[in-house]
CSV table of C-alpha atoms in Angstrom, one decimal:
chain,number,residue,atom,x,y,z
A,51,MET,CA,25.6,19.8,14.5
A,52,THR,CA,27.3,16.4,13.7
A,53,VAL,CA,27.3,13.6,16.4
A,54,GLU,CA,28.9,10.2,16.5
A,55,LEU,CA,26.5,7.3,16.5
A,56,ALA,CA,27.0,3.7,17.7
A,57,GLY,CA,25.9,0.8,15.5
A,58,GLY,CA,23.0,0.0,17.8
A,59,ASN,CA,21.7,3.6,17.6
A,60,GLN,CA,18.0,3.9,16.5
A,61,ARG,CA,18.9,6.3,13.7
A,62,VAL,CA,21.4,3.8,12.3
A,63,GLN,CA,19.0,0.9,12.6
A,64,ARG,CA,16.2,3.0,11.0
A,65,MET,CA,18.4,3.9,8.0
A,66,ARG,CA,19.4,0.3,7.4
A,67,ARG,CA,15.7,-0.8,7.4
A,68,LEU,CA,14.6,2.1,5.1
A,69,ALA,CA,17.2,0.9,2.5
A,70,ARG,CA,15.7,-2.6,2.5
A,71,ASP,CA,12.0,-2.5,3.5
A,72,ARG,CA,9.5,-1.2,1.0
A,73,ASP,CA,6.6,-1.5,3.5
A,74,LEU,CA,8.5,0.6,6.0
A,75,ARG,CA,9.2,3.3,3.4
A,76,GLN,CA,5.5,3.4,2.5
A,77,ALA,CA,4.4,3.5,6.1
A,78,GLU,CA,6.8,6.2,7.1
A,79,GLY,CA,6.8,8.2,3.9
A,80,ARG,CA,10.6,8.2,3.9
A,81,TYR,CA,13.3,6.7,1.8
A,82,VAL,CA,17.1,6.7,1.4
A,83,VAL,CA,19.4,8.5,-1.0
A,84,GLU,CA,22.9,7.1,-1.2
A,85,GLY,CA,26.1,8.8,-2.3
A,86,PRO,CA,27.4,12.3,-1.7
A,87,ILE,CA,26.6,13.4,-5.3
A,88,LEU,CA,23.0,12.4,-5.1
A,89,VAL,CA,22.6,13.7,-1.6
A,90,GLU,CA,23.9,17.1,-2.7
A,91,GLN,CA,21.5,17.0,-5.6
A,92,ALA,CA,18.6,16.3,-3.3
A,93,ILE,CA,19.6,19.3,-1.1
A,94,GLN,CA,19.8,21.5,-4.2
A,95,ALA,CA,16.4,20.3,-5.4
A,96,GLY,CA,14.9,21.5,-2.1
A,97,LEU,CA,13.8,18.1,-0.8
A,98,ASP,CA,13.2,17.6,2.9
A,99,LEU,CA,16.1,15.6,4.4
A,100,GLU,CA,15.5,14.2,7.9
A,101,GLN,CA,19.1,13.1,8.5
A,102,LEU,CA,22.5,12.4,6.9
A,103,LEU,CA,24.9,9.6,8.0
A,104,VAL,CA,28.4,9.3,6.8
A,105,PRO,CA,31.3,7.0,7.8
A,106,VAL,CA,34.0,8.4,10.1
A,107,SER,CA,36.5,8.3,7.3
A,108,ALA,CA,34.4,10.9,5.4
A,109,ALA,CA,34.0,13.2,8.4
A,110,HIS,CA,35.6,16.1,6.6
A,111,ASP,CA,33.9,15.7,3.3
A,112,GLY,CA,32.0,18.6,1.8
A,113,ILE,CA,28.7,16.9,1.9
A,114,ILE,CA,28.5,17.4,5.7
A,115,VAL,CA,29.1,21.1,5.3
A,116,ALA,CA,26.3,21.3,2.6
A,117,ALA,CA,23.9,19.3,4.8
A,118,GLU,CA,24.5,21.3,7.9
A,119,ALA,CA,24.1,24.5,5.9
A,120,ALA,CA,20.6,23.2,4.9
A,121,GLY,CA,19.8,22.4,8.5
A,122,VAL,CA,20.1,18.7,8.2
A,123,SER,CA,20.9,16.6,11.3
A,124,CYS,CA,24.2,14.8,10.6
A,125,GLY,CA,25.8,11.7,12.2
A,126,LEU,CA,29.1,9.9,12.0
A,127,VAL,CA,29.2,6.1,12.0
A,128,GLU,CA,32.1,3.7,12.1
A,129,ASP,CA,33.1,2.6,8.7
A,130,ARG,CA,32.4,-1.1,9.2
A,131,VAL,CA,28.9,-0.3,10.6
A,132,PHE,CA,28.2,2.1,7.7
A,133,ALA,CA,29.2,-0.6,5.1
A,134,GLY,CA,26.3,-2.7,6.4
A,135,MET,CA,23.7,0.1,6.2
A,136,THR,CA,23.6,0.7,2.5
A,137,SER,CA,21.9,-1.2,-0.3
A,138,THR,CA,25.1,-1.7,-2.3
A,139,ARG,CA,28.2,-3.9,-1.8
A,140,SER,CA,30.5,-0.9,-2.3
A,141,ALA,CA,29.0,1.7,0.0
A,142,GLN,CA,29.3,5.4,-1.1
A,143,PRO,CA,30.2,7.6,1.9
A,144,ALA,CA,26.9,9.3,2.5
A,145,ILE,CA,23.3,8.1,3.1
A,146,ALA,CA,20.4,10.4,3.7
A,147,GLU,CA,16.8,9.9,4.9
A,148,VAL,CA,14.5,11.9,2.7
A,149,CYS,CA,10.8,12.6,2.8
A,150,GLU,CA,8.7,11.3,-0.1
A,151,HIS,CA,7.8,13.9,-2.6
A,152,HIS,CA,5.5,12.4,-5.3
A,153,VAL,CA,2.6,14.4,-6.5
A,154,ASP,CA,-1.1,13.7,-7.1
A,155,GLY,CA,-1.9,12.5,-10.6
A,156,GLY,CA,-4.2,15.5,-11.1
A,157,ASP,CA,-1.3,17.8,-10.6
A,158,LEU,CA,0.5,16.1,-13.5
A,159,THR,CA,-2.4,16.3,-16.0
A,160,ALA,CA,-3.3,19.9,-15.0
A,161,GLY,CA,-0.3,21.2,-17.0
A,162,GLY,CA,-1.2,19.4,-20.2
A,163,GLY,CA,2.4,18.3,-20.8
A,164,THR,CA,3.8,15.1,-22.1
A,165,LEU,CA,3.6,12.2,-19.7
A,166,LEU,CA,5.4,8.8,-19.4
A,167,VAL,CA,3.4,6.0,-17.8
A,168,LEU,CA,5.4,3.1,-16.5
A,169,ALA,CA,2.7,0.4,-16.6
A,170,GLU,CA,3.8,-2.2,-14.0
A,171,VAL,CA,7.5,-1.8,-15.0
A,172,SER,CA,9.2,-4.1,-12.4
A,173,ASP,CA,12.9,-3.7,-13.0
A,174,PRO,CA,14.3,-0.8,-10.8
A,175,GLY,CA,17.3,-0.1,-13.0
A,176,ASN,CA,15.0,0.3,-16.1
A,177,ALA,CA,12.5,2.4,-14.2
A,178,GLY,CA,15.2,4.8,-12.9
A,179,THR,CA,16.8,5.0,-16.3
A,180,LEU,CA,13.5,5.9,-17.9
A,181,VAL,CA,12.9,8.7,-15.4
A,182,ARG,CA,16.4,10.0,-16.3
A,183,THR,CA,15.5,9.7,-20.0
A,184,ALA,CA,12.2,11.5,-19.4
A,185,GLU,CA,14.0,14.5,-18.0
A,186,ALA,CA,16.6,14.5,-20.8
A,187,PHE,CA,13.9,14.7,-23.5
A,188,GLY,CA,11.6,17.2,-21.8
A,189,VAL,CA,8.8,14.9,-20.5
A,190,ASP,CA,6.7,16.9,-18.0
A,191,GLY,CA,5.9,14.0,-15.6
A,192,VAL,CA,6.0,10.3,-14.9
A,193,VAL,CA,3.3,8.0,-13.6
A,194,PHE,CA,4.4,4.8,-11.8
A,195,ALA,CA,1.3,2.6,-12.4
A,196,GLY,CA,2.0,-0.5,-10.3
A,197,GLY,CA,5.3,-2.3,-10.5
A,198,VAL,CA,8.5,-1.1,-8.9
A,199,ASP,CA,8.6,1.2,-5.9
A,200,PRO,CA,9.9,4.6,-7.2
A,201,TYR,CA,11.7,5.0,-3.9
A,202,ASN,CA,13.6,1.7,-4.3
A,203,PRO,CA,17.3,2.6,-3.8
A,204,LYS,CA,18.2,1.2,-7.2
A,205,VAL,CA,15.6,3.3,-8.9
A,206,VAL,CA,17.0,6.4,-7.2
A,207,ARG,CA,20.5,5.6,-8.2
A,208,SER,CA,19.6,4.7,-11.8
A,209,ALA,CA,17.7,8.0,-12.1
A,210,ALA,CA,20.9,9.9,-11.2
A,211,GLY,CA,18.9,12.7,-9.6
A,212,SER,CA,16.1,12.9,-12.1
A,213,THR,CA,13.5,11.7,-9.5
A,214,PHE,CA,14.3,14.8,-7.5
A,215,ARG,CA,13.4,17.1,-10.4
A,216,VAL,CA,10.8,15.3,-12.6
A,217,PRO,CA,7.4,15.3,-11.0
A,218,PHE,CA,6.0,11.8,-10.6
A,219,ALA,CA,2.8,10.3,-9.4
A,220,VAL,CA,2.3,6.8,-7.9
A,221,ALA,CA,-0.8,4.7,-8.6
A,222,SER,CA,-1.5,1.3,-7.1
A,223,GLY,CA,-4.3,-1.2,-6.5
A,224,ASP,CA,-6.4,-3.5,-8.6
A,225,GLU,CA,-6.6,-2.8,-12.4
A,226,VAL,CA,-4.2,0.1,-11.8
A,227,VAL,CA,-3.3,0.6,-15.4
A,228,PRO,CA,-6.9,0.8,-16.8
A,229,VAL,CA,-7.7,3.2,-13.9
A,230,VAL,CA,-4.8,5.4,-14.9
A,231,LEU,CA,-5.8,5.3,-18.6
A,232,SER,CA,-9.3,6.3,-17.7
A,233,ALA,CA,-8.1,9.3,-15.6
A,234,LEU,CA,-5.8,10.4,-18.5
A,235,ALA,CA,-8.6,10.2,-21.0
A,236,GLU,CA,-10.8,12.3,-18.8
A,237,ALA,CA,-8.1,14.9,-18.5
A,238,GLY,CA,-8.0,15.1,-22.3
A,239,TYR,CA,-4.9,13.0,-23.0
A,240,SER,CA,-4.2,11.0,-26.1
A,241,CYS,CA,-2.7,7.7,-24.8
A,242,TRP,CA,-0.3,5.7,-26.9
A,243,ALA,CA,0.8,2.1,-26.1
A,244,THR,CA,4.2,0.9,-27.0
A,245,VAL,CA,4.2,-2.4,-28.9
A,246,PRO,CA,7.1,-4.4,-30.6
A,247,ASP,CA,5.7,-4.0,-34.1
A,248,GLY,CA,2.7,-2.6,-36.0
A,249,GLY,CA,2.6,0.8,-34.4
A,250,VAL,CA,3.4,4.2,-35.8
A,251,THR,CA,6.7,5.9,-35.2
A,252,PRO,CA,6.8,8.6,-32.5
A,253,GLU,CA,7.2,11.3,-35.2
A,254,GLU,CA,3.7,10.4,-36.5
A,255,VAL,CA,1.9,10.9,-33.2
A,256,PRO,CA,-0.5,13.9,-33.5
A,257,VAL,CA,0.4,16.7,-31.2
A,258,ASP,CA,-2.9,18.5,-31.2
A,259,ARG,CA,-3.7,17.0,-27.7
A,260,PRO,CA,-1.4,16.3,-24.7
A,261,VAL,CA,0.3,12.9,-25.1
A,262,ALA,CA,0.9,10.1,-22.6
A,263,VAL,CA,3.2,7.2,-23.6
A,264,LEU,CA,2.7,3.8,-21.9
A,265,LEU,CA,5.6,1.4,-21.5
A,266,GLY,CA,4.9,-2.1,-20.2
A,267,ASN,CA,6.4,-4.7,-18.0
A,268,GLU,CA,9.4,-6.7,-18.9
A,269,PRO,CA,9.1,-9.1,-20.6
A,270,ARG,CA,5.3,-9.3,-21.0
A,271,GLY,CA,4.7,-5.8,-22.3
A,272,LEU,CA,1.3,-4.2,-22.1
A,273,ALA,CA,-1.9,-6.2,-21.6
A,274,PRO,CA,-4.0,-6.6,-24.7
A,275,GLU,CA,-6.9,-4.8,-23.1
A,276,VAL,CA,-4.7,-1.9,-22.2
A,277,ILE,CA,-3.4,-1.6,-25.8
A,278,THR,CA,-7.0,-1.7,-27.1
A,279,ALA,CA,-8.0,1.1,-24.7
A,280,CYS,CA,-5.3,3.4,-26.0
A,281,ASP,CA,-5.7,5.9,-28.8
A,282,GLY,CA,-3.0,4.2,-30.8
A,283,THR,CA,0.2,2.2,-30.7
A,284,LEU,CA,3.9,3.2,-31.0
A,285,THR,CA,6.7,1.1,-32.3
A,286,VAL,CA,10.5,1.6,-32.6
A,287,PRO,CA,11.5,0.5,-36.1
A,288,THR,CA,14.4,-1.9,-36.1
A,289,VAL,CA,16.4,-3.8,-38.7
A,290,GLY,CA,18.0,-7.3,-38.6
A,291,GLN,CA,16.9,-10.1,-36.4
A,292,VAL,CA,16.3,-8.2,-33.2
A,293,GLU,CA,12.7,-9.0,-32.0
A,294,SER,CA,12.4,-6.1,-29.5
A,295,LEU,CA,14.4,-3.6,-27.5
A,296,ASN,CA,14.9,-3.4,-23.8
A,297,VAL,CA,12.2,-1.2,-22.3
A,298,ALA,CA,14.6,1.5,-21.3
A,299,ALA,CA,16.2,1.6,-24.8
A,300,ALA,CA,12.8,1.7,-26.5
A,301,GLY,CA,11.7,4.4,-24.1
A,302,ALA,CA,14.7,6.6,-25.0
A,303,VAL,CA,14.1,6.3,-28.7
A,304,LEU,CA,10.4,7.0,-28.4
A,305,LEU,CA,10.8,10.0,-26.1
A,306,TYR,CA,13.4,11.5,-28.4
A,307,GLY,CA,11.1,11.0,-31.4
A,308,LEU,CA,8.3,12.7,-29.5
A,309,GLN,CA,10.5,15.6,-28.6
A,310,GLN,CA,11.4,16.0,-32.3
A,311,ALA,CA,7.8,15.8,-33.3
A,312,ALA,CA,6.8,18.4,-30.8
A,313,GLY,CA,9.2,20.8,-32.5
A,314,ARG,CA,8.1,20.2,-36.0
């Protein structure tokens, strides 16, 4: 059933806060998915949607039909009110409240598949792009070790639906990256740190053990002690005067190389 909601309605106010407040998202275990395409992908992925809000001008769009068929509570909001709810200047005509769905780190390592560790990566656009890249190149899971909130709306948009399908774990706290490294080593993983130069190419990484690739913060990269604690270092070979690649670009090249190496 779809109902019309005023701008002061608690459901409307809650959605606005979830789009902007990381602390609320963490406390409530909820986040927002924006845009009819992403909302439909979330439904198809079997995620738990609490509610869907759309502007009155989109009252007859197919996303409402899809949401109601999935048992999602739907609401209509005046267009001017809806425009102030979303996290973007040009609001897409759908915003859903979705339950968090990250997994325990042990669930990721249990399968022994290739993992990508985002070690205090802070830019949401890069983080989301890396999750999308991970899905494209067959990575089995992603670990957010500190850094950006994986449920940040920009991460979700940049991932283009991949965060709904690629299992990911969230680690936080003091010395989070060394703690994650230790857990991976205990699970039998070979951990590889990405560095600007001096490392092997991804095609040279041994595949006799499950592999975890660590990508560091922009622009600092990985801490020296983290690099030392890894089993080896990875580098994307470049030519010309370019000192290093953007972390999302480097990650794409490295993960493609690992995919090729796994098939050798």
